[in-house]
Amino acid sequence: MNQGGRTPPRSRASRSSRPTGPLETLAPVPYRACVSTPQHRTTLLLVENNEDVREALREILESEGYRVLTAMNGQDALNLLAEQERMPALVLLDLVMPVMDGHAFIEHLRGTGALALMQVLVLTAHPTLPLPQGVAGRLGKPVKLEELLDAIAVHTATA
């Protein structure tokens, strides 16, 4: 189905997929329960502090037909989520970032109940860092494009 002249994201078979400040000072964010649906382009939230990586991934993912929101850290991502009508189907999350890292971002989502509304896929150059509870999986950096697109297809299939 052609959606406004754009080609929808292509399906891919998965090669392999398994499923800084104190948080009490952060104001609660009002999340909406509605997530991306088939009637809408699949929305991804990319949280990455490296601007070059963030912009390159955004361009690639948009060329694949995804709607991509970007944030430079966890706090920026929370602010962005509060402005959205629909929750993204998948969050692509760096763990090591200034201001609010990926672990604090996940804890905040868990505390508000928003973590249950979306999938989170960690992108990290630190493969030995423990994964926060509740994330769908991990991809190493530098990200391999085919693995990323396969993982996105798998983790957004049920969104």
Short mmCIF file of N, CA and C in Angstrom, two decimals:
data_model
loop_
_atom_site.label_atom_id
_atom_site.label_comp_id
_atom_site.label_asym_id
_atom_site.label_seq_id
_atom_site.Cartn_x
_atom_site.Cartn_y
_atom_site.Cartn_z
N MET A 1 0.84 -1.17 0.00
CA MET A 1 0.00 0.00 0.00
C MET A 1 0.88 1.23 0.00
N ASN A 2 0.63 2.15 -0.87
CA ASN A 2 1.40 3.39 -0.96
C ASN A 2 0.80 4.41 -0.02
N GLN A 3 1.58 4.97 0.86
CA GLN A 3 1.10 5.92 1.85
C GLN A 3 1.65 7.29 1.54
N GLY A 4 0.87 8.10 0.85
CA GLY A 4 1.30 9.46 0.58
C GLY A 4 2.56 9.53 -0.25
N GLY A 5 2.74 8.60 -1.20
CA GLY A 5 3.91 8.66 -2.05
C GLY A 5 5.15 8.02 -1.44
N ARG A 6 5.07 7.56 -0.22
CA ARG A 6 6.23 6.93 0.42
C ARG A 6 6.05 5.43 0.44
N THR A 7 7.11 4.73 0.32
CA THR A 7 7.09 3.28 0.40
C THR A 7 7.15 2.89 1.86
N PRO A 8 6.22 2.02 2.32
CA PRO A 8 6.26 1.61 3.73
C PRO A 8 7.51 0.81 4.03
N PRO A 9 7.88 0.72 5.30
CA PRO A 9 9.07 -0.05 5.66
C PRO A 9 8.95 -1.48 5.16
N ARG A 10 10.05 -2.01 4.63
CA ARG A 10 10.01 -3.37 4.11
C ARG A 10 10.17 -4.37 5.24
N SER A 11 9.54 -5.51 5.05
CA SER A 11 9.66 -6.58 6.04
C SER A 11 10.99 -7.27 5.84
N ARG A 12 11.55 -7.74 6.93
CA ARG A 12 12.81 -8.46 6.88
C ARG A 12 12.71 -9.63 7.84
N ALA A 13 13.35 -10.68 7.49
CA ALA A 13 13.43 -11.83 8.39
C ALA A 13 14.56 -11.59 9.37
N SER A 14 14.35 -11.98 10.59
CA SER A 14 15.37 -11.78 11.61
C SER A 14 16.46 -12.83 11.48
N ARG A 15 17.69 -12.37 11.57
CA ARG A 15 18.82 -13.31 11.60
C ARG A 15 18.99 -13.81 13.03
N SER A 16 18.91 -12.89 13.96
CA SER A 16 19.09 -13.24 15.37
C SER A 16 18.55 -12.09 16.19
N SER A 17 17.57 -12.39 17.03
CA SER A 17 17.00 -11.31 17.83
C SER A 17 16.42 -11.90 19.11
N ARG A 18 16.86 -11.37 20.21
CA ARG A 18 16.32 -11.74 21.50
C ARG A 18 15.84 -10.47 22.18
N PRO A 19 14.52 -11.43 22.20
CA PRO A 19 13.95 -10.34 22.92
C PRO A 19 14.86 -9.85 24.19
N THR A 20 21.62 12.58 34.56
CA THR A 20 22.35 11.91 35.48
C THR A 20 22.24 12.66 36.75
N GLY A 21 20.96 12.60 36.57
CA GLY A 21 20.62 13.22 37.84
C GLY A 21 19.63 12.32 38.54
N PRO A 22 19.30 12.66 39.78
CA PRO A 22 18.35 11.84 40.51
C PRO A 22 16.98 11.88 39.83
N LEU A 23 16.35 10.72 39.67
CA LEU A 23 15.07 10.65 38.99
C LEU A 23 13.96 11.37 39.75
N GLU A 24 14.06 11.40 41.06
CA GLU A 24 12.98 12.03 41.82
C GLU A 24 12.86 13.53 41.54
N THR A 25 13.87 14.14 40.94
CA THR A 25 13.79 15.57 40.63
C THR A 25 13.12 15.82 39.28
N LEU A 26 12.85 14.76 38.52
CA LEU A 26 12.23 14.92 37.21
C LEU A 26 10.72 14.93 37.33
N ALA A 27 10.10 15.84 36.61
CA ALA A 27 8.64 15.91 36.62
C ALA A 27 8.07 14.73 35.84
N PRO A 28 6.92 14.20 36.26
CA PRO A 28 6.31 13.11 35.50
C PRO A 28 5.92 13.60 34.11
N VAL A 29 6.00 12.71 33.16
CA VAL A 29 5.65 13.04 31.78
C VAL A 29 4.33 12.35 31.45
N PRO A 30 3.34 13.11 30.94
CA PRO A 30 2.04 12.49 30.61
C PRO A 30 2.14 11.70 29.31
N TYR A 31 2.15 10.38 29.40
CA TYR A 31 2.25 9.54 28.22
C TYR A 31 0.86 9.14 27.76
N ARG A 32 0.72 9.00 26.47
CA ARG A 32 -0.54 8.54 25.89
C ARG A 32 -0.40 7.05 25.58
N ALA A 33 -1.47 6.33 25.72
CA ALA A 33 -1.42 4.88 25.53
C ALA A 33 -1.41 4.47 24.06
N CYS A 34 -1.72 5.36 23.16
CA CYS A 34 -1.80 5.01 21.74
C CYS A 34 -0.40 4.94 21.14
N VAL A 35 -0.13 3.85 20.44
CA VAL A 35 1.17 3.70 19.77
C VAL A 35 0.97 3.78 18.26
N SER A 36 2.06 3.78 17.53
CA SER A 36 1.98 3.77 16.07
C SER A 36 1.12 2.60 15.62
N THR A 37 0.31 2.81 14.61
CA THR A 37 -0.57 1.77 14.10
C THR A 37 -0.34 1.60 12.61
N PRO A 38 -0.87 0.52 12.02
CA PRO A 38 -0.67 0.32 10.58
C PRO A 38 -1.22 1.46 9.73
N GLN A 39 -2.19 2.22 10.24
CA GLN A 39 -2.73 3.34 9.48
C GLN A 39 -1.74 4.50 9.43
N HIS A 40 -0.73 4.44 10.24
CA HIS A 40 0.29 5.49 10.32
C HIS A 40 1.65 4.87 10.03
N ARG A 41 2.56 5.69 9.51
CA ARG A 41 3.93 5.19 9.34
C ARG A 41 4.48 4.79 10.69
N THR A 42 5.30 3.77 10.71
CA THR A 42 5.92 3.32 11.96
C THR A 42 6.86 4.40 12.46
N THR A 43 6.66 4.79 13.71
CA THR A 43 7.48 5.83 14.32
C THR A 43 8.54 5.21 15.20
N LEU A 44 9.77 5.68 15.02
CA LEU A 44 10.91 5.27 15.84
C LEU A 44 11.43 6.48 16.59
N LEU A 45 11.92 6.28 17.79
CA LEU A 45 12.61 7.32 18.54
C LEU A 45 14.07 6.90 18.65
N LEU A 46 14.96 7.72 18.12
CA LEU A 46 16.40 7.47 18.16
C LEU A 46 17.02 8.40 19.19
N VAL A 47 17.58 7.82 20.26
CA VAL A 47 18.20 8.59 21.33
C VAL A 47 19.70 8.31 21.29
N GLU A 48 20.45 9.29 20.81
CA GLU A 48 21.89 9.13 20.57
C GLU A 48 22.56 10.48 20.73
N ASN A 49 23.61 10.55 21.57
CA ASN A 49 24.26 11.84 21.81
C ASN A 49 25.23 12.26 20.72
N ASN A 50 25.73 11.32 19.92
CA ASN A 50 26.66 11.67 18.84
C ASN A 50 25.85 12.18 17.65
N GLU A 51 25.99 13.47 17.35
CA GLU A 51 25.17 14.09 16.31
C GLU A 51 25.37 13.45 14.95
N ASP A 52 26.61 13.12 14.59
CA ASP A 52 26.87 12.52 13.28
C ASP A 52 26.18 11.16 13.15
N VAL A 53 26.28 10.34 14.19
CA VAL A 53 25.63 9.03 14.18
C VAL A 53 24.11 9.20 14.14
N ARG A 54 23.60 10.10 14.97
CA ARG A 54 22.16 10.35 15.05
C ARG A 54 21.60 10.77 13.68
N GLU A 55 22.25 11.71 13.03
CA GLU A 55 21.75 12.21 11.75
C GLU A 55 21.90 11.18 10.64
N ALA A 56 22.99 10.44 10.64
CA ALA A 56 23.18 9.40 9.61
C ALA A 56 22.10 8.32 9.74
N LEU A 57 21.86 7.86 10.98
CA LEU A 57 20.83 6.85 11.19
C LEU A 57 19.44 7.38 10.85
N ARG A 58 19.18 8.63 11.22
CA ARG A 58 17.88 9.24 10.90
C ARG A 58 17.64 9.22 9.39
N GLU A 59 18.63 9.67 8.63
CA GLU A 59 18.49 9.72 7.17
C GLU A 59 18.26 8.33 6.58
N ILE A 60 19.01 7.35 7.05
CA ILE A 60 18.86 5.98 6.55
C ILE A 60 17.48 5.43 6.88
N LEU A 61 17.05 5.60 8.12
CA LEU A 61 15.76 5.06 8.54
C LEU A 61 14.60 5.75 7.83
N GLU A 62 14.70 7.06 7.64
CA GLU A 62 13.66 7.77 6.89
C GLU A 62 13.61 7.29 5.44
N SER A 63 14.77 7.00 4.86
CA SER A 63 14.80 6.50 3.48
C SER A 63 14.17 5.11 3.38
N GLU A 64 14.10 4.39 4.51
CA GLU A 64 13.46 3.08 4.57
C GLU A 64 11.96 3.20 4.83
N GLY A 65 11.46 4.43 5.00
CA GLY A 65 10.03 4.65 5.18
C GLY A 65 9.58 4.87 6.60
N TYR A 66 10.49 4.91 7.55
CA TYR A 66 10.12 5.13 8.94
C TYR A 66 10.00 6.62 9.23
N ARG A 67 9.15 6.96 10.18
CA ARG A 67 9.10 8.30 10.75
C ARG A 67 10.07 8.25 11.93
N VAL A 68 11.05 9.16 11.96
CA VAL A 68 12.10 9.09 12.98
C VAL A 68 12.12 10.37 13.80
N LEU A 69 11.93 10.21 15.10
CA LEU A 69 12.11 11.30 16.05
C LEU A 69 13.51 11.14 16.61
N THR A 70 14.20 12.25 16.87
CA THR A 70 15.56 12.14 17.41
C THR A 70 15.70 12.96 18.68
N ALA A 71 16.54 12.44 19.58
CA ALA A 71 16.85 13.12 20.83
C ALA A 71 18.32 12.90 21.13
N MET A 72 18.95 13.89 21.79
CA MET A 72 20.39 13.79 22.06
C MET A 72 20.72 13.17 23.40
N ASN A 73 19.72 12.97 24.26
CA ASN A 73 19.93 12.31 25.55
C ASN A 73 18.57 11.89 26.11
N GLY A 74 18.58 11.22 27.24
CA GLY A 74 17.34 10.74 27.82
C GLY A 74 16.36 11.83 28.19
N GLN A 75 16.84 12.93 28.75
CA GLN A 75 15.93 14.02 29.13
C GLN A 75 15.29 14.65 27.91
N ASP A 76 16.08 14.85 26.86
CA ASP A 76 15.56 15.37 25.60
C ASP A 76 14.48 14.42 25.05
N ALA A 77 14.72 13.12 25.16
CA ALA A 77 13.76 12.13 24.69
C ALA A 77 12.46 12.18 25.50
N LEU A 78 12.56 12.33 26.81
CA LEU A 78 11.35 12.44 27.64
C LEU A 78 10.54 13.67 27.25
N ASN A 79 11.22 14.78 27.03
CA ASN A 79 10.53 16.00 26.61
C ASN A 79 9.83 15.80 25.27
N LEU A 80 10.50 15.13 24.36
CA LEU A 80 9.94 14.86 23.03
C LEU A 80 8.74 13.93 23.12
N LEU A 81 8.83 12.90 23.94
CA LEU A 81 7.72 11.96 24.11
C LEU A 81 6.47 12.66 24.65
N ALA A 82 6.67 13.62 25.55
CA ALA A 82 5.55 14.34 26.14
C ALA A 82 4.77 15.14 25.10
N GLU A 83 5.41 15.48 24.00
CA GLU A 83 4.77 16.28 22.95
C GLU A 83 4.06 15.43 21.89
N GLN A 84 4.23 14.12 21.94
CA GLN A 84 3.71 13.25 20.88
C GLN A 84 2.28 12.81 21.14
N GLU A 85 1.50 12.71 20.06
CA GLU A 85 0.16 12.15 20.15
C GLU A 85 0.21 10.64 20.28
N ARG A 86 1.19 10.02 19.65
CA ARG A 86 1.35 8.57 19.66
C ARG A 86 2.74 8.21 20.15
N MET A 87 2.81 7.13 20.90
CA MET A 87 4.11 6.65 21.35
C MET A 87 4.82 6.00 20.17
N PRO A 88 6.13 6.12 20.09
CA PRO A 88 6.86 5.41 19.02
C PRO A 88 6.74 3.91 19.22
N ALA A 89 6.79 3.18 18.13
CA ALA A 89 6.72 1.72 18.20
C ALA A 89 8.00 1.15 18.79
N LEU A 90 9.12 1.85 18.56
CA LEU A 90 10.42 1.35 19.01
C LEU A 90 11.33 2.51 19.35
N VAL A 91 12.05 2.37 20.45
CA VAL A 91 13.08 3.34 20.84
C VAL A 91 14.43 2.69 20.59
N LEU A 92 15.28 3.37 19.83
CA LEU A 92 16.67 2.96 19.62
C LEU A 92 17.49 3.81 20.57
N LEU A 93 18.08 3.19 21.57
CA LEU A 93 18.63 3.92 22.71
C LEU A 93 20.11 3.66 22.94
N ASP A 94 20.89 4.73 22.94
CA ASP A 94 22.28 4.67 23.39
C ASP A 94 22.24 4.61 24.91
N LEU A 95 23.18 3.95 25.54
CA LEU A 95 23.20 3.88 27.00
C LEU A 95 24.07 4.96 27.63
N VAL A 96 25.19 5.28 27.00
CA VAL A 96 26.15 6.22 27.59
C VAL A 96 25.96 7.59 26.95
N MET A 97 25.31 8.50 27.71
CA MET A 97 25.02 9.85 27.22
C MET A 97 25.11 10.82 28.38
N PRO A 98 25.38 12.10 28.09
CA PRO A 98 25.37 13.11 29.15
C PRO A 98 23.93 13.48 29.52
N VAL A 99 23.77 14.24 30.56
CA VAL A 99 22.50 14.77 31.08
C VAL A 99 21.66 13.65 31.68
N MET A 100 21.12 12.75 30.86
CA MET A 100 20.40 11.57 31.34
C MET A 100 20.80 10.39 30.45
N ASP A 101 21.41 9.38 31.06
CA ASP A 101 21.86 8.24 30.27
C ASP A 101 20.70 7.28 29.99
N GLY A 102 21.00 6.24 29.22
CA GLY A 102 19.97 5.29 28.83
C GLY A 102 19.35 4.54 30.00
N HIS A 103 20.15 4.22 31.00
CA HIS A 103 19.62 3.52 32.18
C HIS A 103 18.60 4.39 32.91
N ALA A 104 18.91 5.65 33.13
CA ALA A 104 17.99 6.56 33.81
C ALA A 104 16.72 6.77 32.98
N PHE A 105 16.87 6.85 31.68
CA PHE A 105 15.72 6.99 30.78
C PHE A 105 14.78 5.79 30.92
N ILE A 106 15.34 4.59 30.90
CA ILE A 106 14.55 3.36 31.06
C ILE A 106 13.85 3.35 32.42
N GLU A 107 14.57 3.71 33.47
CA GLU A 107 13.97 3.73 34.81
C GLU A 107 12.80 4.71 34.87
N HIS A 108 12.95 5.85 34.22
CA HIS A 108 11.86 6.83 34.20
C HIS A 108 10.65 6.26 33.45
N LEU A 109 10.89 5.64 32.30
CA LEU A 109 9.79 5.03 31.54
C LEU A 109 9.11 3.95 32.37
N ARG A 110 9.90 3.14 33.05
CA ARG A 110 9.34 2.08 33.88
C ARG A 110 8.48 2.68 35.00
N GLY A 111 8.97 3.74 35.62
CA GLY A 111 8.25 4.38 36.72
C GLY A 111 6.93 5.00 36.31
N THR A 112 6.81 5.42 35.07
CA THR A 112 5.57 6.04 34.59
C THR A 112 4.66 5.05 33.90
N GLY A 113 5.12 3.83 33.71
CA GLY A 113 4.33 2.83 33.00
C GLY A 113 4.50 2.87 31.49
N ALA A 114 5.25 3.83 30.99
CA ALA A 114 5.41 3.98 29.54
C ALA A 114 6.25 2.88 28.92
N LEU A 115 7.11 2.23 29.69
CA LEU A 115 7.96 1.17 29.15
C LEU A 115 7.12 0.02 28.59
N ALA A 116 5.95 -0.20 29.19
CA ALA A 116 5.06 -1.27 28.72
C ALA A 116 4.41 -0.93 27.38
N LEU A 117 4.48 0.32 26.96
CA LEU A 117 3.82 0.76 25.73
C LEU A 117 4.70 0.70 24.50
N MET A 118 5.98 0.43 24.66
CA MET A 118 6.88 0.44 23.51
C MET A 118 8.03 -0.53 23.72
N GLN A 119 8.69 -0.86 22.63
CA GLN A 119 9.88 -1.70 22.66
C GLN A 119 11.10 -0.79 22.73
N VAL A 120 12.14 -1.23 23.41
CA VAL A 120 13.40 -0.48 23.47
C VAL A 120 14.52 -1.41 23.02
N LEU A 121 15.29 -0.93 22.04
CA LEU A 121 16.45 -1.66 21.54
C LEU A 121 17.68 -0.82 21.83
N VAL A 122 18.61 -1.37 22.59
CA VAL A 122 19.81 -0.65 23.00
C VAL A 122 20.87 -0.75 21.90
N LEU A 123 21.46 0.40 21.57
CA LEU A 123 22.59 0.48 20.64
C LEU A 123 23.79 0.91 21.46
N THR A 124 24.81 0.06 21.57
CA THR A 124 25.92 0.41 22.45
C THR A 124 27.26 -0.10 21.92
N ALA A 125 28.27 0.70 22.17
CA ALA A 125 29.65 0.31 21.85
C ALA A 125 30.28 -0.42 23.03
N HIS A 126 29.51 -0.60 24.10
CA HIS A 126 29.99 -1.24 25.32
C HIS A 126 29.24 -2.55 25.55
N PRO A 127 29.66 -3.62 24.88
CA PRO A 127 28.91 -4.88 24.94
C PRO A 127 28.88 -5.53 26.31
N THR A 128 29.75 -5.10 27.21
CA THR A 128 29.77 -5.72 28.54
C THR A 128 28.87 -4.99 29.54
N LEU A 129 28.35 -3.82 29.16
CA LEU A 129 27.43 -3.12 30.06
C LEU A 129 26.17 -3.95 30.23
N PRO A 130 25.68 -4.07 31.46
CA PRO A 130 24.44 -4.82 31.64
C PRO A 130 23.27 -4.09 30.99
N LEU A 131 22.35 -4.86 30.44
CA LEU A 131 21.17 -4.27 29.83
C LEU A 131 20.15 -3.93 30.91
N PRO A 132 19.51 -2.78 30.79
CA PRO A 132 18.44 -2.46 31.73
C PRO A 132 17.30 -3.48 31.59
N GLN A 133 16.65 -3.79 32.68
CA GLN A 133 15.52 -4.71 32.65
C GLN A 133 14.41 -4.11 31.80
N GLY A 134 13.81 -4.93 30.97
CA GLY A 134 12.68 -4.47 30.17
C GLY A 134 13.01 -4.09 28.75
N VAL A 135 14.29 -4.12 28.37
CA VAL A 135 14.62 -3.79 26.98
C VAL A 135 14.47 -5.04 26.11
N ALA A 136 14.20 -4.82 24.83
CA ALA A 136 13.95 -5.92 23.90
C ALA A 136 15.23 -6.59 23.42
N GLY A 137 16.33 -5.85 23.41
CA GLY A 137 17.57 -6.42 22.93
C GLY A 137 18.66 -5.39 22.78
N ARG A 138 19.77 -5.82 22.18
CA ARG A 138 20.95 -4.97 22.06
C ARG A 138 21.59 -5.19 20.69
N LEU A 139 22.09 -4.10 20.10
CA LEU A 139 22.92 -4.16 18.91
C LEU A 139 24.21 -3.42 19.22
N GLY A 140 25.32 -3.95 18.74
CA GLY A 140 26.61 -3.30 18.97
C GLY A 140 26.86 -2.14 18.02
N LYS A 141 27.71 -1.25 18.47
CA LYS A 141 28.17 -0.15 17.62
C LYS A 141 29.60 -0.46 17.22
N PRO A 142 30.00 -0.14 16.03
CA PRO A 142 29.18 0.52 15.02
C PRO A 142 28.06 -0.42 14.55
N VAL A 143 26.91 0.18 14.28
CA VAL A 143 25.73 -0.58 13.89
C VAL A 143 25.88 -1.09 12.46
N LYS A 144 25.55 -2.36 12.27
CA LYS A 144 25.52 -2.94 10.92
C LYS A 144 24.11 -2.72 10.39
N LEU A 145 24.01 -2.04 9.25
CA LEU A 145 22.72 -1.62 8.72
C LEU A 145 21.72 -2.76 8.57
N GLU A 146 22.13 -3.87 7.99
CA GLU A 146 21.20 -4.99 7.79
C GLU A 146 20.69 -5.52 9.13
N GLU A 147 21.57 -5.64 10.12
CA GLU A 147 21.15 -6.10 11.45
C GLU A 147 20.17 -5.12 12.08
N LEU A 148 20.45 -3.83 11.94
CA LEU A 148 19.56 -2.81 12.50
C LEU A 148 18.18 -2.89 11.85
N LEU A 149 18.13 -2.94 10.53
CA LEU A 149 16.84 -2.99 9.84
C LEU A 149 16.09 -4.28 10.16
N ASP A 150 16.79 -5.39 10.26
CA ASP A 150 16.15 -6.65 10.65
C ASP A 150 15.57 -6.55 12.06
N ALA A 151 16.35 -6.01 12.99
CA ALA A 151 15.89 -5.88 14.38
C ALA A 151 14.69 -4.95 14.47
N ILE A 152 14.71 -3.85 13.73
CA ILE A 152 13.57 -2.93 13.74
C ILE A 152 12.33 -3.64 13.22
N ALA A 153 12.46 -4.39 12.13
CA ALA A 153 11.32 -5.11 11.57
C ALA A 153 10.75 -6.11 12.59
N VAL A 154 11.62 -6.83 13.27
CA VAL A 154 11.17 -7.81 14.27
C VAL A 154 10.47 -7.12 15.43
N HIS A 155 11.06 -6.06 15.96
CA HIS A 155 10.53 -5.43 17.17
C HIS A 155 9.37 -4.48 16.91
N THR A 156 9.09 -4.16 15.66
CA THR A 156 7.92 -3.32 15.37
C THR A 156 6.79 -4.14 14.76
N ALA A 157 7.01 -5.42 14.53
CA ALA A 157 5.99 -6.27 13.90
C ALA A 157 4.72 -6.36 14.74
N THR A 158 4.84 -6.27 16.05
CA THR A 158 3.67 -6.39 16.92
C THR A 158 3.19 -5.05 17.42
N ALA A 159 3.86 -3.96 17.02
CA ALA A 159 3.47 -2.62 17.52
C ALA A 159 2.21 -2.14 16.84
#
